mmCIF file of C-alpha atoms in Angstrom:
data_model
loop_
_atom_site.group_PDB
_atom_site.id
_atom_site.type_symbol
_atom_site.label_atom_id
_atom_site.label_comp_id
_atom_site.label_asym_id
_atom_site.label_seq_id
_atom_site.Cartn_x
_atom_site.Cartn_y
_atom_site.Cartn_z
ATOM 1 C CA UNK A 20 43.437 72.028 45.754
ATOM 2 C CA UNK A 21 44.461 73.048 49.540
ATOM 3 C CA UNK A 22 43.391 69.244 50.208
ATOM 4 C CA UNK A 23 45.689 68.060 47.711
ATOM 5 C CA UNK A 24 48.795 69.913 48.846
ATOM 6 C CA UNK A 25 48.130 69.784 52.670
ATOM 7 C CA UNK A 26 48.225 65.928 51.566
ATOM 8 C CA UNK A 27 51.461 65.705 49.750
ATOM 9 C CA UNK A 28 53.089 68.072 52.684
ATOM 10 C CA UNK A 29 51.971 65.231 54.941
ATOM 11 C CA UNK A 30 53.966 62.392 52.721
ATOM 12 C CA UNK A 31 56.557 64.375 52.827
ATOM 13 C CA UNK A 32 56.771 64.641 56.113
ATOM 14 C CA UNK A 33 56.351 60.892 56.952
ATOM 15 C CA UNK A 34 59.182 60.069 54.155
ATOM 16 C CA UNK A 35 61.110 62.265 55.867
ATOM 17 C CA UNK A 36 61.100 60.835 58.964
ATOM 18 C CA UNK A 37 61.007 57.453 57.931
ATOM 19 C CA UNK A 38 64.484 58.014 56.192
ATOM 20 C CA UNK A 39 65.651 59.929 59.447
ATOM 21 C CA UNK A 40 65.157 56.359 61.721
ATOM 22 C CA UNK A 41 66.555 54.817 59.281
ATOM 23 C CA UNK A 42 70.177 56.460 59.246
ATOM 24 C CA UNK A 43 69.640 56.204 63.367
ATOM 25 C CA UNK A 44 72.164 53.043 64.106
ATOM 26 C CA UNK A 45 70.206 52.440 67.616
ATOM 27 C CA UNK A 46 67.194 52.217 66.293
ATOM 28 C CA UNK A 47 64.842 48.837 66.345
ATOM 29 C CA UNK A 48 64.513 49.255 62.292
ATOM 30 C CA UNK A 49 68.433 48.379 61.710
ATOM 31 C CA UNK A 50 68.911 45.412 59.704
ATOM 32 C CA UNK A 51 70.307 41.974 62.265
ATOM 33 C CA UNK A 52 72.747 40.258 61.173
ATOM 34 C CA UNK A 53 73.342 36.304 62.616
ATOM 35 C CA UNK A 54 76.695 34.896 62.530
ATOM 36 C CA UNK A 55 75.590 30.558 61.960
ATOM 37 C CA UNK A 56 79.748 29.555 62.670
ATOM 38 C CA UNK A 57 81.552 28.420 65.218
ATOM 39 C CA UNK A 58 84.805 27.965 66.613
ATOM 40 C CA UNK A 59 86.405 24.387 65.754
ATOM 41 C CA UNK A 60 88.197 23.405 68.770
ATOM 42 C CA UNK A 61 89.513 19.845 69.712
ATOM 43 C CA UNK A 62 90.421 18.490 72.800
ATOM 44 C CA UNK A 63 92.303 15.608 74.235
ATOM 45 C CA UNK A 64 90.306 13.499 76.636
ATOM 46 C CA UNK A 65 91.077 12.789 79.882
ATOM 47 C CA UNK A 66 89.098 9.580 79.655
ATOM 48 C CA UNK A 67 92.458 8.396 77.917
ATOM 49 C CA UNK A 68 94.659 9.603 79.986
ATOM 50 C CA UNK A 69 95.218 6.943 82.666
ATOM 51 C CA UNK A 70 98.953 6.136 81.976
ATOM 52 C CA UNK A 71 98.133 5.599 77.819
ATOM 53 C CA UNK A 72 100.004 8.737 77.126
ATOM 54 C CA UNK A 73 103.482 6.696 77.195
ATOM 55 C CA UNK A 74 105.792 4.422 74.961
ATOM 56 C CA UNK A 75 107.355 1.861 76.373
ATOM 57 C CA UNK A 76 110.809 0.510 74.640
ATOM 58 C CA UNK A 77 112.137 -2.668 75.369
ATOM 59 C CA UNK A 78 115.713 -3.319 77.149
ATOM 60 C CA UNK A 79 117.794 -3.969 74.256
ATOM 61 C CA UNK A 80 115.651 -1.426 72.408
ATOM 62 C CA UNK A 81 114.763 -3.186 69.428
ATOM 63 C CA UNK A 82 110.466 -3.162 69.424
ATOM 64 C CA UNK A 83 107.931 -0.783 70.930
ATOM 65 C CA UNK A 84 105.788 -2.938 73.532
ATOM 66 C CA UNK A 85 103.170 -0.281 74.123
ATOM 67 C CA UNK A 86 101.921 2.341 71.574
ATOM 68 C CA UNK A 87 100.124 5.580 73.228
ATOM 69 C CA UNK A 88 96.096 5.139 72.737
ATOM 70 C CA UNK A 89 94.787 8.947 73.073
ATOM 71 C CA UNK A 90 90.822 10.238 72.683
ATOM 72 C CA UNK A 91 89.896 13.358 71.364
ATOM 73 C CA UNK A 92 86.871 15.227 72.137
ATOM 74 C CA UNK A 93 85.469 17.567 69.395
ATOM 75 C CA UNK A 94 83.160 20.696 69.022
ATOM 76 C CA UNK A 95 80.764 21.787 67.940
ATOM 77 C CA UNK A 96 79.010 18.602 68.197
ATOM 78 C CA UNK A 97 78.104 18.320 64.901
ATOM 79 C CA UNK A 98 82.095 17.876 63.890
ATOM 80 C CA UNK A 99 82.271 13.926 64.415
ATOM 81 C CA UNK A 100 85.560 13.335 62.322
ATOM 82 C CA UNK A 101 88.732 15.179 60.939
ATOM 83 C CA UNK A 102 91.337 15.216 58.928
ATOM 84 C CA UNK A 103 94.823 14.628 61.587
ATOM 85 C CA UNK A 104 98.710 15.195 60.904
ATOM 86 C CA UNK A 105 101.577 15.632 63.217
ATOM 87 C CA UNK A 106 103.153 18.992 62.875
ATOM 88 C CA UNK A 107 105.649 19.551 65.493
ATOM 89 C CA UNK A 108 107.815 17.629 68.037
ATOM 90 C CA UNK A 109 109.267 19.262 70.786
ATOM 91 C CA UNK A 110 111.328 18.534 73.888
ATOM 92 C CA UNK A 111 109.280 18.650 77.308
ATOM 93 C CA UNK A 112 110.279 20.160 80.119
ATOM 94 C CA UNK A 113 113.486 18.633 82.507
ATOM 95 C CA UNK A 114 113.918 16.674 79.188
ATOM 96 C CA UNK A 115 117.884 17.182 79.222
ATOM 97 C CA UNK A 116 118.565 13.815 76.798
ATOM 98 C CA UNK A 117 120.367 14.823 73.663
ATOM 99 C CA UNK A 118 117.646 12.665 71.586
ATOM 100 C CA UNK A 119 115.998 14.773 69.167
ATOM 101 C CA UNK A 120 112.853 13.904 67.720
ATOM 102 C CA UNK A 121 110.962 15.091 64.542
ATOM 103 C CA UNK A 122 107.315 14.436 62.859
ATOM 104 C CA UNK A 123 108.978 11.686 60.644
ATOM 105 C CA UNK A 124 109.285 10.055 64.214
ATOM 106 C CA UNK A 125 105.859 9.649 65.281
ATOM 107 C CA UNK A 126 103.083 7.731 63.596
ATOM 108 C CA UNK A 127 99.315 8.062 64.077
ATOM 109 C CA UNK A 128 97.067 5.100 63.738
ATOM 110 C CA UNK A 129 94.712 6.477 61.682
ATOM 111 C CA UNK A 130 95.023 10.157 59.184
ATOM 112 C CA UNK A 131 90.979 10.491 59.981
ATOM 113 C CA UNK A 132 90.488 10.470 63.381
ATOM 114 C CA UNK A 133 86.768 10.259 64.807
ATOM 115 C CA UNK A 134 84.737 12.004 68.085
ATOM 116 C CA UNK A 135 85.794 10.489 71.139
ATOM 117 C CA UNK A 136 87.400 7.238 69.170
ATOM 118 C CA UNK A 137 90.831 5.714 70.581
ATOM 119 C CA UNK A 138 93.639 6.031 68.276
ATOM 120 C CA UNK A 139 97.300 5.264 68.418
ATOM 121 C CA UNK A 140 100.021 7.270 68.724
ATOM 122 C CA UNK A 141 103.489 5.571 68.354
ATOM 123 C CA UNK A 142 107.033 5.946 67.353
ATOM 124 C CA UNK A 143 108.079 5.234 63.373
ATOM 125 C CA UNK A 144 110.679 2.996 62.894
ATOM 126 C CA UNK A 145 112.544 6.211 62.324
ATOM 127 C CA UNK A 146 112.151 6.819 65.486
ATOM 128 C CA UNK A 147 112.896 3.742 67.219
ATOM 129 C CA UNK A 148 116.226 3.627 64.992
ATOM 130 C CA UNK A 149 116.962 6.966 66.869
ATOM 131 C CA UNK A 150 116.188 5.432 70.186
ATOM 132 C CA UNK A 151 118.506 2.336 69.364
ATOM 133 C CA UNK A 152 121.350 4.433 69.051
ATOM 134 C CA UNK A 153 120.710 7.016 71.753
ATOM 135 C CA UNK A 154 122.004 7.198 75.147
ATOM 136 C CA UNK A 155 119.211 6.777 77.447
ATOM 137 C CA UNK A 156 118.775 5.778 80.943
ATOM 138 C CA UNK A 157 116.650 3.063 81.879
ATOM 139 C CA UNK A 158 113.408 3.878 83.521
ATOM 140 C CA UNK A 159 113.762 7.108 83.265
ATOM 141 C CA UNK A 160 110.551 8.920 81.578
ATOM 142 C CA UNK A 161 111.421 11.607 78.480
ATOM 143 C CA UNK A 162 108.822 13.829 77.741
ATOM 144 C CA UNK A 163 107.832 15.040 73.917
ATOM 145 C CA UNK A 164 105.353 17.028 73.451
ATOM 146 C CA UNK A 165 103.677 16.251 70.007
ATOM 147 C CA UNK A 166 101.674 18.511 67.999
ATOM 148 C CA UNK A 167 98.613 17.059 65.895
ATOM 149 C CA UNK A 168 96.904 19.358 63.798
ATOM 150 C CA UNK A 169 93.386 18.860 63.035
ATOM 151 C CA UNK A 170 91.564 19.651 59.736
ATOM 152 C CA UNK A 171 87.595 20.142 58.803
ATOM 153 C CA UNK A 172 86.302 21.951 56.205
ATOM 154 C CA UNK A 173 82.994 21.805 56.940
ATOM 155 C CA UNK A 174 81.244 25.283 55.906
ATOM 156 C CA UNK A 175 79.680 25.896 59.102
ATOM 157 C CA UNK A 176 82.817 26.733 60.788
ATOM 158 C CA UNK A 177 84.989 30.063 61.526
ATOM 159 C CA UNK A 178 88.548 28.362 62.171
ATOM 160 C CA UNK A 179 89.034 25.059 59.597
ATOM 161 C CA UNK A 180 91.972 23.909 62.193
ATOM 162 C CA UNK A 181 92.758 23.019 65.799
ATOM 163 C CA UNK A 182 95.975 21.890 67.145
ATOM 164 C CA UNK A 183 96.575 19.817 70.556
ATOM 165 C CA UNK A 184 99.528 19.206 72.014
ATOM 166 C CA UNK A 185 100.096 15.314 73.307
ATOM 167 C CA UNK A 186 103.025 15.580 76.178
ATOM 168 C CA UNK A 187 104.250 11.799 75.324
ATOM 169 C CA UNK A 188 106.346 9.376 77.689
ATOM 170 C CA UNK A 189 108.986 7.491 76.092
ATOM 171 C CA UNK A 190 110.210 5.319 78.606
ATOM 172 C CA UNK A 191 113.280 2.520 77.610
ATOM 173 C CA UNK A 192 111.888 -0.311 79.778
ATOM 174 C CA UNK A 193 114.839 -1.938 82.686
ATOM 175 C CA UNK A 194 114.243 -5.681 82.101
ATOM 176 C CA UNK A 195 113.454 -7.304 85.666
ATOM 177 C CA UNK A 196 115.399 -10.723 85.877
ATOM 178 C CA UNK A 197 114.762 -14.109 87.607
ATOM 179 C CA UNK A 198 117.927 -12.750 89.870
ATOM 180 C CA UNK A 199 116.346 -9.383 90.624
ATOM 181 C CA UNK A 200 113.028 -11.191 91.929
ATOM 182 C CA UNK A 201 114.493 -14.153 93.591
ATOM 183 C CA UNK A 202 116.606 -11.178 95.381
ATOM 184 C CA UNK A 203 113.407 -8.899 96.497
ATOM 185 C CA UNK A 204 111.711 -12.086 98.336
ATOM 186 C CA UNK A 205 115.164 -12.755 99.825
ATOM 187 C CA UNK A 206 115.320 -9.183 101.387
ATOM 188 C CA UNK A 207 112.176 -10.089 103.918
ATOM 189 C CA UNK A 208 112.786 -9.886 107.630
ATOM 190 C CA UNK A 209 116.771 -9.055 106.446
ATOM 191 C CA UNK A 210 116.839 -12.749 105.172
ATOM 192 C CA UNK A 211 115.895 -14.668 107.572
ATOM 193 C CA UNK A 212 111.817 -15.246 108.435
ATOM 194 C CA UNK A 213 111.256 -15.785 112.427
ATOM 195 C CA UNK A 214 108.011 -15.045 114.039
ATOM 196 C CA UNK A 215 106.366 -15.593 117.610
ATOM 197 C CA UNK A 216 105.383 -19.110 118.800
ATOM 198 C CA UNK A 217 108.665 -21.077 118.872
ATOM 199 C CA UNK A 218 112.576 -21.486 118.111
ATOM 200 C CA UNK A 219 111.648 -22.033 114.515
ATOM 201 C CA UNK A 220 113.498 -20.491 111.384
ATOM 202 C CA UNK A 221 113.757 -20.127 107.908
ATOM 203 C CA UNK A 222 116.812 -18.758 105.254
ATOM 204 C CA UNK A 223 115.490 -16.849 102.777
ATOM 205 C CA UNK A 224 118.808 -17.596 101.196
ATOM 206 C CA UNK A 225 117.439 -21.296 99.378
ATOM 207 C CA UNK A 226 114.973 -18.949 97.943
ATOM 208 C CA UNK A 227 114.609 -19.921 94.042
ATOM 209 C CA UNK A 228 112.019 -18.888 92.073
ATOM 210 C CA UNK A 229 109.273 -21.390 90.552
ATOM 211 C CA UNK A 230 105.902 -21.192 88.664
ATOM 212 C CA UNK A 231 105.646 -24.582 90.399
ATOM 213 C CA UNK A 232 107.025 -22.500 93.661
ATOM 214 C CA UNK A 233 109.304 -23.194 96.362
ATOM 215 C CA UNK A 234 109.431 -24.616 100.108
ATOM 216 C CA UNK A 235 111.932 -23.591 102.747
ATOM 217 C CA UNK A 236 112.298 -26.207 105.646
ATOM 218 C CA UNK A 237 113.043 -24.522 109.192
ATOM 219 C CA UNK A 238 116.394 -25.367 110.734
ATOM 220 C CA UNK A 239 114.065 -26.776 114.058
ATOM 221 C CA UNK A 240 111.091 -25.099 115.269
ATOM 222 C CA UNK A 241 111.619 -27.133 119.032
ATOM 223 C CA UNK A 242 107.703 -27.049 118.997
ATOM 224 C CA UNK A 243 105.486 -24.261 119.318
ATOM 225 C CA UNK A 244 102.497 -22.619 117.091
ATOM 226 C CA UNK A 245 103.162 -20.157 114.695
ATOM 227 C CA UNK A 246 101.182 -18.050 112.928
ATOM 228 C CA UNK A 247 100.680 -17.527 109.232
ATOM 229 C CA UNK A 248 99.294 -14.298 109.301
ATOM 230 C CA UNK A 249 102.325 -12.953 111.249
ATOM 231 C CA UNK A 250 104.926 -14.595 108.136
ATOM 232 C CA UNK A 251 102.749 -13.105 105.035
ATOM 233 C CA UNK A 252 103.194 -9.677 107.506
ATOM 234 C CA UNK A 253 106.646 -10.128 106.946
ATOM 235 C CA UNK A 254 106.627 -10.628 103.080
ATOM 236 C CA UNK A 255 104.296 -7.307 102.975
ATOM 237 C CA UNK A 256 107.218 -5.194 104.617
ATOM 238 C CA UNK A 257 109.473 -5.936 101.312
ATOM 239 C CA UNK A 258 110.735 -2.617 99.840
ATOM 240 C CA UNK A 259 112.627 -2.296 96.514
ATOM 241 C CA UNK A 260 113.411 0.375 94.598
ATOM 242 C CA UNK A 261 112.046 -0.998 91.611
ATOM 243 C CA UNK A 262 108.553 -1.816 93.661
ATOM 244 C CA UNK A 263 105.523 0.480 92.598
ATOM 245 C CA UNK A 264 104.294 -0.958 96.016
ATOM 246 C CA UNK A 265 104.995 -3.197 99.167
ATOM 247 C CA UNK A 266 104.036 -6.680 97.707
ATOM 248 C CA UNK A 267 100.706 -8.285 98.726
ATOM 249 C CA UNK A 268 101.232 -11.080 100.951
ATOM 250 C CA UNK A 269 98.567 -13.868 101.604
ATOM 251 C CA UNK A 270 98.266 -17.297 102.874
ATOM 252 C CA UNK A 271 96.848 -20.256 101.506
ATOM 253 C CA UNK A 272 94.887 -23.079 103.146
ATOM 254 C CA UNK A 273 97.791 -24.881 105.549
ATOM 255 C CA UNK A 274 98.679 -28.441 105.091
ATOM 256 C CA UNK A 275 96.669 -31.278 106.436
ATOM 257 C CA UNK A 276 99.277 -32.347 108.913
ATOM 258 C CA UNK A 277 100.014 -27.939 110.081
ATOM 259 C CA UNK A 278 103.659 -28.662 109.132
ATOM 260 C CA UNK A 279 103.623 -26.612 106.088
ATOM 261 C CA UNK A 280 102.122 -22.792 105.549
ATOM 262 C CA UNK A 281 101.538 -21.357 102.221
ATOM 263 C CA UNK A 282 101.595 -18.065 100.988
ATOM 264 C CA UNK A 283 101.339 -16.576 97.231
ATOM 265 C CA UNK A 284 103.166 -12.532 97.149
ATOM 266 C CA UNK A 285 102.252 -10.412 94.253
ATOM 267 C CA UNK A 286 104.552 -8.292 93.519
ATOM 268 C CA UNK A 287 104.205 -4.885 91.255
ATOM 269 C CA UNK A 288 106.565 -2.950 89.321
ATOM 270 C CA UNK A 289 106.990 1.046 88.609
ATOM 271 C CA UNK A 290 106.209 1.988 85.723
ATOM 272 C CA UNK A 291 109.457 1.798 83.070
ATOM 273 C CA UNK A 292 110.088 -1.958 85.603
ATOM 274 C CA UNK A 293 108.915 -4.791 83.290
ATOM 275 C CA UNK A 294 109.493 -8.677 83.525
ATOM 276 C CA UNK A 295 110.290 -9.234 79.847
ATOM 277 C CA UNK A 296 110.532 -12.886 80.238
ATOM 278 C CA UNK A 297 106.986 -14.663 79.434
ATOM 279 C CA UNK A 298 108.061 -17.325 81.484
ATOM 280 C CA UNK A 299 108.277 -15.242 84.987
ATOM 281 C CA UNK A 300 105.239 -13.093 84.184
ATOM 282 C CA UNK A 301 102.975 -15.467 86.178
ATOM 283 C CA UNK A 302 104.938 -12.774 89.339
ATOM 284 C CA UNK A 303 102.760 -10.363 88.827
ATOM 285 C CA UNK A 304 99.869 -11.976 87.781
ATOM 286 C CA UNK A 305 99.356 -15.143 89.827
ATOM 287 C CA UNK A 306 101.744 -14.643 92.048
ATOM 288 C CA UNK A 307 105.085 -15.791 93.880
ATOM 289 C CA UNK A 308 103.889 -19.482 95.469
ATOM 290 C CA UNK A 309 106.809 -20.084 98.774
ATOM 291 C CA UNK A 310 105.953 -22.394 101.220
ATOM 292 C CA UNK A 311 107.802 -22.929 104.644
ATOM 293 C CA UNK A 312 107.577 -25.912 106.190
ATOM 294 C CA UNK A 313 108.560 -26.745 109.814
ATOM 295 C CA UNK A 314 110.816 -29.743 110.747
ATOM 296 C CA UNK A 315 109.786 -30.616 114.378
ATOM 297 C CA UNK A 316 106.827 -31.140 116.199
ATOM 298 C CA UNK A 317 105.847 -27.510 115.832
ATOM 299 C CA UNK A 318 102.358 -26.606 113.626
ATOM 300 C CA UNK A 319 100.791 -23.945 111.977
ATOM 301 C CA UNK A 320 97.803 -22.110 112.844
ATOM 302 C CA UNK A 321 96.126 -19.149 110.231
ATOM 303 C CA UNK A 322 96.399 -16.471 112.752
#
């Protein structure tokens, strides 16, 4: 009998305590609990962001010649598509036109958009109407800053949405002319090219520009040797506001008799500086082609 009770006292005692650790919250007995979601967060690449992040208008404003292409970047890795709208459109900053831009205005290539997949990002013809009738300045870069709103439902995560915001360049192109090139060869040396070596000369003036190019004779050179490589120095010290760069000057194999040197200038544009024309597009591609050619019994030597 003694056995029996000293034997339920001890149960007691062992429930006891068992319920005591139980209602302690540090103890190694309390229940874990593991949270399986994760934040949904989406990012915009900087793998797209070498100069994609702009619209370009043409001159006379009537088509856009460049639509934005933007990547976003996704997580948790698992996430490799979403659902995508444009929710917001707001002026950037030292944006003082009075052009005001809404959702209906913007257009995204695709409403899915995928991990680390290019998409488009370009104005609505709502939005070019706007342009079309706005007072903008040439050149000149107006910032929006557009927010797209991502959607995922997928179960695993805390947040379903994620919003970016895309600072967009709108930029109403200035239309480079014929007359605007012909003038930025015509500004090298002042006008007029003379180098080292003799009495020779050459007006810049005659200058007209050719896919087939163009030769300028000397007025005299009264002999001599000149070089090439000090002319195409000459055609590199060109500066122009509308210039990204100093053009790129080099020469070209020198006619069989040394009368004539050839050179070929590249010439780049800043960005909102576009040659519109197809047929003058070879200038910054291929290349201005200008050859000067001496009339006496001067010659031309490389360098």
């Amino acid at each position: 009998m003694k056995k029996s009770i000293i034997k339920i006292a001890l149960c007691l005692i062992a429930v006891l305590f068992a319920v005591s650790c139980g209602k302690d919250a540090n103890s190694s007995m309390t229940p874990i609990t593991m949270d399986d979601t994760y934040d949904f967060k989406v990012y915009l690449s900087t793998a797209a962001a070498q100069n994609d992040d702009r619209i370009n208008v043409s001159s006379d404003k009537s088509k856009v010649s460049k639509a934005s292409a933007l990547e976003f970047s996704m997580t948790p890795g698992f996430i490799e598509s979403a659902e995508a709208a444009i929710t917001s459109v707001t002026k950037g900053d030292n944006n003082n036109s009075s052009l005001i831009l809404d959702t209906a205005d913007f257009t995204l290539g695709s409403s899915t958009i995928s991990d680390l997949t290019e998409v488009s990002l370009t104005l609505s013809q709502e939005g070019i109407n706007k342009i079309k009738t706005a007072d903008l300045t040439s050149a000149a870069e107006y910032i929006y800053n557009v927010d797209v709103t991502f959607t995922s439902d997928n179960e695993k995560l805390r947040n379903k949405e994620a919003v970016v915001t895309v600072p967009i360049k709108i930029l109403v192109i200035k239309n480079v002319t014929k007359t605007d090139i012909e003038n930025i060869i015509k500004k090298a040396n002042s006008g007029t090219i003379t180098i080292s070596g003799g009495k020779a000369s050459f007006n810049l003036n005659s200058f007209a520009l050719s896919k087939s190019g163009s030769t300028i004779t000397s007025t005299g050179d009264g002999g001599g040797t000149y070089k090439a490589y000090d002319a195409a120095q000459l055609f590199s010290k060109i500066t122009d506001d509308n210039l990204k760069y100093s053009p790129y000057a080099k020469t070209s194999p020198i006619s069989g008799d040394a009368k004539t040197a050839n050179f070929t200038i590249t010439l780049q544009f800043k960005d909102g500086y576009e040659i519109e024309d197809p047929n003058y597009a070879f200038v910054n591609t291929d290349g201005v082609k200008l050859s000067l050619k001496l009339d006496g019994n001067g010659s031309w030597t490389e360098y």
